[in-house]
Every structure is written in structure tokens, then in C-alpha cells.
Short mmCIF file of N, CA and C in Angstrom, two decimals:
data_model
loop_
_atom_site.label_atom_id
_atom_site.label_comp_id
_atom_site.label_asym_id
_atom_site.label_seq_id
_atom_site.Cartn_x
_atom_site.Cartn_y
_atom_site.Cartn_z
N MET A 18 44.03 61.29 -106.11
CA MET A 18 43.62 60.14 -105.44
C MET A 18 42.39 59.34 -106.05
N ILE A 19 41.48 60.14 -106.76
CA ILE A 19 40.47 59.46 -107.71
C ILE A 19 41.13 58.88 -108.89
N LYS A 20 42.27 59.49 -109.63
CA LYS A 20 42.60 58.89 -110.57
C LYS A 20 43.55 57.75 -110.30
N ARG A 21 44.38 57.64 -109.15
CA ARG A 21 44.75 56.26 -108.69
C ARG A 21 43.70 55.25 -108.54
N ILE A 22 42.56 55.46 -107.79
CA ILE A 22 41.61 54.49 -107.68
C ILE A 22 41.08 54.09 -108.87
N PHE A 23 40.85 55.09 -109.82
CA PHE A 23 40.38 54.70 -111.09
C PHE A 23 41.27 53.38 -111.80
N ILE A 24 42.44 54.01 -111.90
CA ILE A 24 43.46 53.09 -112.49
C ILE A 24 43.42 51.69 -111.59
N ILE A 25 43.55 51.72 -110.70
CA ILE A 25 43.46 50.45 -109.98
C ILE A 25 42.05 49.56 -110.12
N ALA A 26 41.01 50.32 -110.18
CA ALA A 26 39.72 49.43 -110.61
C ALA A 26 40.02 49.15 -112.09
N ILE A 27 40.45 49.67 -112.84
CA ILE A 27 40.64 49.27 -114.21
C ILE A 27 41.61 48.20 -114.32
N ALA A 28 42.68 48.16 -113.66
CA ALA A 28 43.62 47.04 -113.48
C ALA A 28 42.96 45.68 -113.02
N MET A 29 42.09 46.09 -111.97
CA MET A 29 41.45 44.87 -111.16
C MET A 29 40.44 44.28 -112.20
N PHE A 30 39.64 45.07 -112.87
CA PHE A 30 38.75 44.73 -113.97
C PHE A 30 39.27 43.67 -114.99
N ALA A 31 40.49 44.32 -115.65
CA ALA A 31 41.35 43.68 -116.56
C ALA A 31 41.50 42.43 -116.00
N LEU A 32 42.16 42.13 -115.07
CA LEU A 32 42.82 41.00 -114.40
C LEU A 32 41.67 39.86 -114.19
N ALA A 33 40.50 40.44 -113.44
CA ALA A 33 39.30 39.77 -113.60
C ALA A 33 38.96 39.05 -114.89
N SER A 34 38.87 39.79 -115.61
CA SER A 34 38.55 39.31 -117.14
C SER A 34 39.48 38.23 -117.56
N CYS A 35 40.58 38.59 -117.42
CA CYS A 35 41.67 37.44 -117.84
C CYS A 35 41.58 36.10 -117.22
N GLN A 36 41.33 36.21 -115.93
CA GLN A 36 41.34 35.15 -115.18
C GLN A 36 39.76 34.35 -115.27
N GLU A 37 38.76 34.84 -115.82
CA GLU A 37 37.52 34.54 -116.04
C GLU A 37 37.69 33.79 -117.26
N SER A 38 38.49 34.13 -118.37
CA SER A 38 38.44 33.42 -119.55
C SER A 38 39.40 32.20 -119.46
N GLU A 39 40.37 32.41 -118.25
CA GLU A 39 41.14 31.10 -118.08
C GLU A 39 40.50 29.97 -117.43
N VAL A 40 39.45 30.27 -116.74
CA VAL A 40 38.66 29.46 -115.86
C VAL A 40 37.96 28.56 -116.57
N LYS A 41 37.60 28.59 -117.92
CA LYS A 41 36.96 27.69 -118.61
C LYS A 41 37.42 26.29 -118.71
N SER A 42 36.57 25.36 -118.33
CA SER A 42 37.04 24.13 -118.09
C SER A 42 36.91 23.24 -119.39
N THR A 43 37.47 22.42 -119.43
CA THR A 43 37.59 21.11 -120.57
C THR A 43 36.13 20.28 -120.12
N PRO A 44 35.18 20.49 -121.05
CA PRO A 44 34.17 19.38 -121.03
C PRO A 44 34.58 18.01 -120.73
N GLN A 45 33.74 17.42 -119.91
CA GLN A 45 33.92 16.06 -119.90
C GLN A 45 33.22 15.13 -120.71
N ALA A 46 33.39 13.88 -120.78
CA ALA A 46 33.12 13.07 -121.74
C ALA A 46 31.45 12.69 -121.06
N VAL A 47 30.55 12.35 -122.26
CA VAL A 47 29.31 12.35 -122.03
C VAL A 47 28.85 10.65 -122.12
N ALA A 48 28.21 10.07 -121.41
CA ALA A 48 27.87 8.80 -121.63
C ALA A 48 26.97 8.52 -122.90
N MET A 49 27.23 7.80 -123.87
CA MET A 49 26.15 7.52 -124.85
C MET A 49 24.92 6.99 -124.59
N THR A 50 23.93 7.53 -125.15
CA THR A 50 22.74 7.09 -124.87
C THR A 50 21.87 6.63 -126.12
N GLU A 51 20.66 6.13 -126.14
CA GLU A 51 19.74 5.89 -127.40
C GLU A 51 19.52 7.27 -128.03
N GLU A 52 19.64 8.26 -127.63
CA GLU A 52 19.50 9.62 -128.43
C GLU A 52 20.67 10.03 -129.10
N ALA A 53 21.79 9.57 -128.71
CA ALA A 53 22.99 9.85 -129.47
C ALA A 53 22.88 9.28 -131.08
N LEU A 54 23.00 10.54 -131.93
CA LEU A 54 22.90 10.15 -133.33
C LEU A 54 24.34 10.76 -134.05
N GLY A 55 24.59 9.88 -135.00
CA GLY A 55 25.75 10.24 -135.64
C GLY A 55 25.76 11.54 -136.37
N HIS A 56 26.75 12.35 -136.32
CA HIS A 56 26.72 13.81 -136.97
C HIS A 56 26.34 13.64 -138.42
N TYR A 57 27.30 12.80 -139.14
CA TYR A 57 27.11 12.80 -140.30
C TYR A 57 25.87 11.96 -140.97
N CYS A 58 25.75 10.85 -140.50
CA CYS A 58 24.76 9.55 -140.92
C CYS A 58 23.39 9.74 -140.14
N GLN A 59 23.12 10.56 -139.02
CA GLN A 59 22.17 10.71 -138.25
C GLN A 59 21.26 9.34 -137.86
N MET A 60 22.27 8.50 -137.62
CA MET A 60 21.86 7.13 -137.22
C MET A 60 22.11 6.95 -135.72
N ASN A 61 21.20 6.17 -135.05
CA ASN A 61 21.53 6.00 -133.77
C ASN A 61 22.90 5.06 -133.44
N LEU A 62 23.76 5.59 -132.53
CA LEU A 62 25.17 5.14 -132.45
C LEU A 62 24.91 3.73 -131.77
N ILE A 63 24.21 3.53 -130.80
CA ILE A 63 24.16 2.26 -130.13
C ILE A 63 23.95 1.06 -130.94
N GLU A 64 23.45 1.26 -132.22
CA GLU A 64 22.92 0.26 -133.40
C GLU A 64 24.26 -0.20 -134.07
N HIS A 65 25.39 0.59 -133.99
CA HIS A 65 26.61 0.26 -134.55
C HIS A 65 27.59 -0.35 -133.79
N GLU A 66 28.40 -1.10 -134.62
CA GLU A 66 29.74 -1.68 -133.78
C GLU A 66 30.78 -0.85 -134.04
N GLY A 67 31.70 -1.13 -133.24
CA GLY A 67 33.07 -0.19 -133.15
C GLY A 67 33.23 0.76 -132.53
N PRO A 68 34.26 1.36 -132.52
CA PRO A 68 34.36 2.48 -131.54
C PRO A 68 33.87 3.80 -132.04
N MET A 69 33.39 4.60 -131.26
CA MET A 69 32.63 5.84 -131.60
C MET A 69 33.53 7.14 -131.09
N ALA A 70 33.16 8.11 -131.28
CA ALA A 70 33.70 9.21 -130.95
C ALA A 70 32.81 10.39 -130.53
N GLN A 71 32.95 11.35 -129.71
CA GLN A 71 32.30 12.79 -129.31
C GLN A 71 33.25 13.97 -129.39
N ILE A 72 32.72 14.81 -129.99
CA ILE A 72 33.57 16.11 -130.11
C ILE A 72 32.63 17.12 -129.32
N HIS A 73 33.26 17.94 -128.56
CA HIS A 73 32.63 18.94 -127.77
C HIS A 73 33.22 20.27 -128.57
N LEU A 74 32.30 21.06 -128.99
CA LEU A 74 32.46 22.51 -129.47
C LEU A 74 32.25 23.55 -128.46
N THR A 75 33.12 24.62 -128.53
CA THR A 75 33.03 25.65 -127.38
C THR A 75 31.60 26.24 -127.70
N ARG A 76 31.03 26.47 -128.75
CA ARG A 76 29.62 26.86 -128.89
C ARG A 76 28.31 26.04 -128.61
N LEU A 77 28.64 25.02 -128.39
CA LEU A 77 27.35 23.85 -128.10
C LEU A 77 27.48 23.40 -126.72
N GLN A 78 26.23 23.37 -126.26
CA GLN A 78 26.16 22.77 -124.84
C GLN A 78 26.44 21.19 -124.94
N HIS A 79 25.96 20.48 -125.86
CA HIS A 79 25.86 18.93 -126.07
C HIS A 79 27.04 18.66 -127.04
N PRO A 80 27.72 17.38 -126.91
CA PRO A 80 28.78 17.04 -128.04
C PRO A 80 27.95 16.73 -129.38
N ILE A 81 28.93 16.48 -130.18
CA ILE A 81 28.31 15.99 -131.68
C ILE A 81 28.98 14.61 -131.54
N TRP A 82 28.37 13.61 -132.20
CA TRP A 82 28.54 12.26 -132.10
C TRP A 82 29.04 11.56 -133.50
N PHE A 83 29.77 10.75 -133.35
CA PHE A 83 30.31 9.97 -134.57
C PHE A 83 30.15 8.60 -134.53
N SER A 84 29.82 8.03 -135.69
CA SER A 84 29.70 6.46 -135.36
C SER A 84 30.89 5.64 -135.83
N GLN A 85 31.92 6.53 -136.35
CA GLN A 85 33.13 5.93 -136.71
C GLN A 85 34.17 7.00 -135.98
N VAL A 86 35.30 6.55 -135.48
CA VAL A 86 36.19 7.53 -135.12
C VAL A 86 36.97 8.02 -136.10
N ARG A 87 37.14 7.34 -136.96
CA ARG A 87 37.73 7.91 -138.35
C ARG A 87 37.02 9.11 -138.86
N ASP A 88 35.64 9.27 -138.73
CA ASP A 88 34.99 10.34 -139.35
C ASP A 88 35.24 11.55 -138.45
N ALA A 89 35.35 11.22 -136.92
CA ALA A 89 35.90 12.36 -136.02
C ALA A 89 37.20 12.99 -136.40
N VAL A 90 37.92 12.33 -136.45
CA VAL A 90 39.33 12.81 -137.08
C VAL A 90 39.32 13.40 -138.39
N ALA A 91 38.47 13.23 -139.02
CA ALA A 91 38.28 13.66 -140.45
C ALA A 91 37.48 15.21 -140.09
N PHE A 92 36.60 15.28 -139.37
CA PHE A 92 35.94 16.48 -138.84
C PHE A 92 36.91 17.39 -138.67
N THR A 93 37.98 16.78 -137.63
CA THR A 93 38.92 17.77 -137.35
C THR A 93 39.88 18.44 -138.23
N LYS A 94 39.88 17.96 -139.60
CA LYS A 94 40.80 18.20 -140.62
C LYS A 94 40.11 18.98 -141.68
N LEU A 95 38.94 18.99 -141.69
CA LEU A 95 38.11 19.85 -142.74
C LEU A 95 38.23 21.25 -142.38
N PRO A 96 38.70 21.89 -143.58
CA PRO A 96 38.90 23.27 -143.54
C PRO A 96 37.43 24.05 -143.05
N GLU A 97 36.32 23.38 -143.59
CA GLU A 97 35.12 24.34 -143.40
C GLU A 97 34.70 23.96 -141.88
N GLU A 98 34.99 23.09 -141.29
CA GLU A 98 34.64 22.99 -139.85
C GLU A 98 35.52 23.92 -139.01
N THR A 99 34.91 25.29 -138.80
CA THR A 99 35.97 26.07 -138.27
C THR A 99 35.55 26.51 -136.69
N GLU A 100 34.74 25.70 -136.32
CA GLU A 100 34.33 25.88 -134.80
C GLU A 100 35.46 25.58 -134.02
N GLU A 101 35.41 26.09 -132.84
CA GLU A 101 36.54 25.56 -131.83
C GLU A 101 36.18 24.54 -131.08
N ILE A 102 37.16 23.57 -131.08
CA ILE A 102 37.08 22.42 -130.59
C ILE A 102 37.37 22.17 -128.97
N ALA A 103 36.68 21.88 -128.16
CA ALA A 103 36.98 21.98 -126.65
C ALA A 103 37.55 20.75 -126.18
N ALA A 104 37.09 19.56 -126.65
CA ALA A 104 37.54 18.30 -126.40
C ALA A 104 37.22 17.18 -127.36
N ILE A 105 37.77 16.16 -127.45
CA ILE A 105 37.51 15.04 -128.39
C ILE A 105 37.58 13.56 -127.59
N TYR A 106 36.55 12.88 -127.44
CA TYR A 106 36.71 11.63 -126.73
C TYR A 106 36.37 10.73 -127.63
N VAL A 107 37.02 9.65 -127.54
CA VAL A 107 36.79 8.19 -128.27
C VAL A 107 36.80 6.95 -127.44
N SER A 108 36.12 6.08 -128.06
CA SER A 108 36.01 4.71 -127.33
C SER A 108 37.23 3.99 -126.96
N ASP A 109 37.55 3.53 -125.64
CA ASP A 109 38.71 2.99 -125.40
C ASP A 109 38.38 1.50 -125.53
N MET A 110 38.89 0.90 -126.68
CA MET A 110 38.58 -0.30 -127.08
C MET A 110 39.24 -1.32 -126.37
N GLY A 111 40.20 -0.89 -125.66
CA GLY A 111 40.99 -1.98 -124.91
C GLY A 111 40.04 -2.06 -123.31
N LYS A 112 38.93 -1.36 -123.20
CA LYS A 112 38.14 -1.67 -122.00
C LYS A 112 36.48 -1.95 -122.69
N ALA A 113 36.62 -1.98 -124.07
CA ALA A 113 35.27 -2.40 -124.50
C ALA A 113 34.82 -3.81 -124.23
N PRO A 114 33.46 -3.87 -123.84
CA PRO A 114 33.03 -5.46 -123.74
C PRO A 114 33.15 -6.24 -124.86
N SER A 115 33.11 -5.64 -126.26
CA SER A 115 33.26 -6.20 -127.28
C SER A 115 33.28 -5.42 -128.58
N TRP A 116 33.75 -5.88 -129.68
CA TRP A 116 33.83 -5.05 -130.94
C TRP A 116 32.41 -4.67 -131.07
N ALA A 117 31.35 -5.66 -131.02
CA ALA A 117 29.86 -5.27 -131.24
C ALA A 117 29.55 -4.23 -130.35
N ARG A 118 29.79 -4.28 -129.20
CA ARG A 118 29.26 -3.29 -127.93
C ARG A 118 30.62 -2.55 -127.31
N PRO A 119 30.98 -1.43 -128.23
CA PRO A 119 32.25 -0.89 -127.42
C PRO A 119 31.97 -0.13 -126.26
N GLY A 120 30.81 0.05 -125.62
CA GLY A 120 30.72 0.44 -124.08
C GLY A 120 29.99 2.02 -124.37
N ASN A 121 29.24 2.40 -123.45
CA ASN A 121 28.76 3.67 -123.38
C ASN A 121 29.32 4.76 -122.72
N ASP A 122 30.38 4.19 -121.92
CA ASP A 122 31.02 5.35 -120.94
C ASP A 122 32.39 4.91 -120.70
N ASN A 123 33.16 4.42 -121.71
CA ASN A 123 34.74 4.00 -121.40
C ASN A 123 35.38 4.95 -122.45
N TRP A 124 35.02 6.22 -122.33
CA TRP A 124 35.86 7.31 -123.17
C TRP A 124 37.12 7.82 -122.56
N ILE A 125 38.11 8.01 -123.59
CA ILE A 125 39.33 8.66 -123.33
C ILE A 125 39.52 9.98 -124.03
N ASP A 126 40.20 10.68 -123.50
CA ASP A 126 40.79 11.87 -124.23
C ASP A 126 41.64 11.36 -125.71
N ALA A 127 41.15 11.91 -126.44
CA ALA A 127 41.80 11.48 -128.01
C ALA A 127 43.16 11.96 -127.93
N THR A 128 43.63 13.16 -127.32
CA THR A 128 44.83 13.34 -127.45
C THR A 128 45.74 12.47 -126.57
N GLU A 129 45.34 11.58 -125.79
CA GLU A 129 46.16 10.79 -125.10
C GLU A 129 45.93 9.32 -125.36
N ALA A 130 45.23 9.11 -126.49
CA ALA A 130 45.19 7.59 -126.74
C ALA A 130 46.05 7.20 -127.76
N TRP A 131 46.17 6.13 -127.91
CA TRP A 131 46.83 5.43 -129.13
C TRP A 131 46.00 4.66 -129.85
N PHE A 132 46.23 5.11 -131.39
CA PHE A 132 45.43 4.70 -132.42
C PHE A 132 46.11 3.61 -133.24
N VAL A 133 45.26 2.65 -133.78
CA VAL A 133 45.67 1.47 -134.98
C VAL A 133 45.09 2.01 -136.16
N ILE A 134 45.58 2.11 -137.01
CA ILE A 134 45.50 2.59 -138.31
C ILE A 134 45.68 1.42 -139.33
N GLY A 135 45.19 1.32 -140.41
CA GLY A 135 45.37 0.19 -141.59
C GLY A 135 45.37 -1.07 -141.08
N SER A 136 44.36 -1.40 -140.15
CA SER A 136 44.24 -3.08 -139.92
C SER A 136 43.16 -3.30 -140.69
N LYS A 137 42.88 -4.48 -140.73
CA LYS A 137 41.85 -5.14 -141.62
C LYS A 137 40.39 -4.85 -141.03
N ILE A 138 40.07 -4.38 -139.94
CA ILE A 138 38.75 -4.14 -139.28
C ILE A 138 38.23 -3.08 -139.71
N ARG A 139 36.80 -3.14 -140.29
CA ARG A 139 36.10 -2.09 -140.56
C ARG A 139 35.31 -1.38 -139.63
N GLY A 140 35.01 -0.18 -139.45
CA GLY A 140 34.08 0.40 -138.40
C GLY A 140 32.62 0.44 -138.84
N GLY A 141 31.84 1.02 -137.73
CA GLY A 141 30.58 0.86 -137.73
C GLY A 141 29.72 1.20 -138.93
N MET A 142 30.40 2.00 -140.02
CA MET A 142 29.63 2.36 -141.12
C MET A 142 30.54 1.78 -142.36
N GLY A 143 31.25 0.67 -142.10
CA GLY A 143 31.98 -0.05 -143.27
C GLY A 143 33.13 0.56 -143.57
N ALA A 144 33.70 1.75 -143.27
CA ALA A 144 34.97 2.06 -143.86
C ALA A 144 36.05 1.52 -142.66
N PRO A 145 37.36 1.79 -143.52
CA PRO A 145 38.32 1.56 -142.34
C PRO A 145 38.19 2.33 -141.09
N GLU A 146 38.76 1.71 -140.05
CA GLU A 146 38.54 2.49 -138.78
C GLU A 146 39.89 2.87 -138.39
N VAL A 147 39.85 3.82 -137.40
CA VAL A 147 40.90 4.60 -136.80
C VAL A 147 40.43 3.80 -135.26
N VAL A 148 41.34 2.51 -134.81
CA VAL A 148 40.85 2.24 -133.65
C VAL A 148 41.76 2.62 -132.19
N PRO A 149 40.84 3.30 -131.40
CA PRO A 149 41.58 3.93 -130.15
C PRO A 149 41.74 3.06 -128.99
N PHE A 150 42.84 3.33 -128.15
CA PHE A 150 43.21 2.55 -127.00
C PHE A 150 44.06 3.53 -125.98
N ALA A 151 43.86 3.27 -124.74
CA ALA A 151 44.23 4.12 -123.54
C ALA A 151 45.57 3.63 -123.47
N ASP A 152 45.65 2.34 -123.61
CA ASP A 152 47.11 1.39 -123.28
C ASP A 152 47.75 1.19 -124.60
N LYS A 153 49.06 1.59 -124.78
CA LYS A 153 49.78 1.36 -126.00
C LYS A 153 49.99 -0.36 -126.04
N ALA A 154 49.88 -1.10 -124.93
CA ALA A 154 50.16 -2.42 -125.23
C ALA A 154 48.76 -3.12 -125.70
N ALA A 155 47.75 -2.65 -125.19
CA ALA A 155 46.42 -3.11 -126.08
C ALA A 155 46.22 -2.86 -127.56
N ALA A 156 46.80 -1.50 -127.84
CA ALA A 156 46.92 -1.18 -129.25
C ALA A 156 47.94 -2.18 -129.84
N ALA A 157 49.04 -2.48 -129.44
CA ALA A 157 50.13 -3.41 -130.03
C ALA A 157 49.26 -4.88 -130.17
N GLN A 158 48.66 -5.41 -129.12
CA GLN A 158 47.94 -6.66 -129.50
C GLN A 158 46.91 -6.53 -130.39
N PHE A 159 46.29 -5.48 -130.41
CA PHE A 159 45.27 -5.38 -131.65
C PHE A 159 45.68 -5.46 -132.72
N ALA A 160 47.06 -4.66 -133.17
CA ALA A 160 47.78 -4.51 -134.42
C ALA A 160 48.44 -5.83 -134.71
N GLU A 161 48.71 -6.56 -133.84
CA GLU A 161 49.30 -8.07 -133.85
C GLU A 161 48.36 -8.86 -134.61
N THR A 162 47.15 -8.79 -134.08
CA THR A 162 46.16 -9.82 -134.49
C THR A 162 45.31 -9.27 -135.64
N ASN A 163 45.22 -7.73 -136.06
CA ASN A 163 44.54 -7.53 -137.05
C ASN A 163 45.23 -6.63 -138.04
N GLY A 164 46.65 -6.64 -138.04
CA GLY A 164 47.62 -5.52 -138.78
C GLY A 164 47.28 -4.24 -138.42
N GLY A 165 48.18 -3.29 -138.96
CA GLY A 165 48.07 -1.94 -138.93
C GLY A 165 48.93 -1.28 -138.10
N ASP A 166 49.34 0.14 -137.94
CA ASP A 166 50.25 0.76 -137.54
C ASP A 166 49.68 1.42 -136.28
N ILE A 167 50.52 1.55 -135.06
CA ILE A 167 50.11 2.55 -133.94
C ILE A 167 50.64 3.99 -133.95
N VAL A 168 49.73 4.88 -133.86
CA VAL A 168 50.22 6.24 -133.87
C VAL A 168 49.28 6.89 -132.96
N ARG A 169 49.67 8.25 -132.64
CA ARG A 169 48.93 9.13 -132.02
C ARG A 169 48.23 9.95 -132.99
N LEU A 170 47.10 10.72 -132.14
CA LEU A 170 46.18 11.61 -132.87
C LEU A 170 46.90 12.59 -134.05
N ALA A 171 47.76 12.98 -133.54
CA ALA A 171 48.34 14.15 -134.50
C ALA A 171 49.05 13.50 -135.59
N ASP A 172 49.49 12.14 -135.60
CA ASP A 172 50.16 11.57 -136.44
C ASP A 172 49.37 10.71 -137.63
N ILE A 173 47.89 10.89 -137.44
CA ILE A 173 47.20 9.92 -138.50
C ILE A 173 47.25 10.90 -139.56
N PRO A 174 47.54 10.31 -140.61
CA PRO A 174 47.52 11.22 -141.95
C PRO A 174 46.34 11.61 -142.57
N ASP A 175 46.37 12.68 -143.15
CA ASP A 175 45.20 13.21 -143.49
C ASP A 175 44.43 12.46 -144.69
N ALA A 176 45.35 11.63 -145.65
CA ALA A 176 44.68 10.88 -146.29
C ALA A 176 43.95 9.52 -146.10
N TYR A 177 44.62 9.22 -144.84
CA TYR A 177 43.97 8.13 -144.14
C TYR A 177 42.19 8.46 -143.71
N VAL A 178 42.05 9.59 -143.66
CA VAL A 178 40.64 9.78 -143.11
C VAL A 178 40.07 10.60 -144.01
N LEU A 179 40.68 11.08 -145.17
CA LEU A 179 39.85 11.95 -146.06
C LEU A 179 39.77 11.38 -147.52
N ALA A 180 40.61 10.60 -147.55
CA ALA A 180 40.65 9.61 -149.06
C ALA A 180 39.19 8.98 -149.13
N PRO A 181 38.75 8.78 -150.40
CA PRO A 181 37.88 7.96 -150.69
C PRO A 181 38.05 6.71 -150.41
N VAL A 182 37.16 5.63 -149.93
CA VAL A 182 37.49 4.31 -149.60
C VAL A 182 36.31 3.34 -150.09
N GLU A 183 36.73 2.22 -150.13
CA GLU A 183 35.83 1.28 -150.26
C GLU A 183 35.13 0.70 -149.33
N VAL A 184 33.76 0.74 -149.17
CA VAL A 184 32.92 0.36 -148.08
C VAL A 184 32.29 -0.88 -148.18
N VAL A 185 32.36 -1.67 -147.37
CA VAL A 185 31.52 -3.05 -147.51
C VAL A 185 30.46 -3.09 -146.69
N THR A 186 29.00 -3.28 -147.32
CA THR A 186 27.82 -3.08 -146.21
C THR A 186 27.70 -4.57 -145.76
N ASP A 187 26.58 -4.56 -144.88
CA ASP A 187 26.16 -6.00 -144.03
C ASP A 187 25.95 -6.70 -145.09
N GLN A 188 25.34 -6.44 -146.50
CA GLN A 188 24.69 -7.41 -147.23
C GLN A 188 25.65 -7.79 -148.40
N GLY A 189 27.00 -7.34 -148.22
CA GLY A 189 28.14 -7.65 -148.87
C GLY A 189 28.29 -6.69 -150.29
N ASP A 190 27.63 -5.71 -150.28
CA ASP A 190 27.79 -4.69 -151.25
C ASP A 190 28.91 -3.79 -151.20
N THR A 191 29.41 -3.34 -152.23
CA THR A 191 30.76 -2.56 -152.03
C THR A 191 30.39 -1.36 -152.63
N HIS A 192 30.66 -0.22 -151.87
CA HIS A 192 30.67 1.09 -152.44
C HIS A 192 31.82 2.12 -152.34
N THR A 193 31.98 2.95 -152.89
CA THR A 193 33.07 3.93 -152.76
C THR A 193 32.40 5.09 -151.98
N ARG A 194 33.25 5.44 -150.91
CA ARG A 194 32.72 6.41 -149.97
C ARG A 194 33.54 7.78 -150.28
N ASP A 195 32.98 8.84 -150.74
CA ASP A 195 34.03 9.86 -151.07
C ASP A 195 33.93 10.58 -149.56
N THR A 196 35.16 10.64 -148.81
CA THR A 196 35.31 11.23 -147.61
C THR A 196 35.51 12.63 -147.63
N ASP A 197 35.43 13.45 -148.65
CA ASP A 197 35.55 14.94 -148.54
C ASP A 197 34.54 15.19 -147.62
N GLU A 198 33.42 14.63 -147.62
CA GLU A 198 32.28 14.65 -146.47
C GLU A 198 32.01 13.32 -145.73
N PRO A 199 32.98 13.09 -144.70
CA PRO A 199 33.07 12.01 -143.88
C PRO A 199 31.74 11.13 -143.94
N GLY A 200 30.47 11.63 -143.91
CA GLY A 200 29.41 10.75 -143.69
C GLY A 200 28.99 10.22 -144.84
N GLY A 201 29.37 10.68 -146.26
CA GLY A 201 28.51 9.89 -147.07
C GLY A 201 29.24 10.17 -148.55
N ASN A 202 28.23 10.21 -149.57
CA ASN A 202 28.30 10.30 -150.77
C ASN A 202 28.92 8.86 -151.30
N ALA A 203 28.10 7.89 -150.91
CA ALA A 203 28.36 6.68 -151.36
C ALA A 203 27.96 6.42 -152.82
N THR A 204 28.64 5.81 -153.81
CA THR A 204 28.34 5.52 -154.82
C THR A 204 28.80 3.88 -155.36
N GLN A 205 27.66 3.40 -156.36
CA GLN A 205 28.05 2.03 -156.31
C GLN A 205 28.81 2.02 -157.89
#
């Protein structure tokens, strides 16, 4: 009888442990505030134009922020970034007040978004951007006006977010940005 109770207790403990690990919920998007700094550039995101991103890692209480969606996508493709990603949210540019002010709380799950790549529009750090939309029709309208192709997150080519690109600054200077490290290594 004791042996049977012991076995039942172990089984219940194992079941409870499994259920506890399954209960972990996906973190919700966080509204962008003045304290949000870009992961690579360490600049205040509110000062940048274009879509932003936030990635929630399982080991961190707060998200890491990106001043360009392109950099967030690159982060997910870098082999040295081994932390487990719990969620990725991107600005819904279909609901953005404007390109200059993409909004602080119009976040969408990146796995459900439609992205325009290859458009003529540059992101907040001057590199080509991955422009997210919740609605495919809004993405199509943006692509019709600005060029580019519509893809899902999983279909964004590695080369589009990891290859070096020409960056144009606000002053009209041109730099090559080595995107093996998405945040920088600009050379003139």
C-alpha cells in the first residue's frame, strides 16, 4: 500500500511539473517609452522614424528594443544569439500615425505580420527596412507606392538582413554598414 501511494505521488509530481512548464505564457508587447533604447545603437527609439521591434527573451523580464525591424530580424538569424526568444513584436505600419511617428503601442506579433522588403524606404538608422503590416492589403498598398515584395517573417532572406548595405545619413553622407553585427561598424 505504501509503495502504491509512493508511485502515485511520484506520478502526480511529474504531471504537475509538466503542466507547470506548459503554463508559461507568451509575454505581451510593451508600449514604447522614452526609456526604450535600441539594442545595438543604444539610442532612444522615440527619436527614430520608421517601424521598431521588441524581442522578448525567456531569461529577461523586459524586452530588448530595435530601432529598425531589419535589425530585429537579423538578431534572430545570428548564430551567436543563442538565447531563447519568447516573442517578437513589430510596429504595425498600417496603424502608424505616420512614418515619422510609428506609434508607441501599435504592436503586432511578427509571426503574423506581412513584411515589405526591397522598398525604396529607409529605416530609422538609414538602412533598407523590413516594413511590417498586420493587413496584407496595407502591405500591398505600401509596396505599390514604394516598391518591394511582400513576405512573411520566415521568408525574409538572410542576405537581406545580414549583408552589408549602404546607409544614407540625415546629412546625406553615405556609409557601408557591416550587418554581421546589425547595429554598426559603419565605414566611410
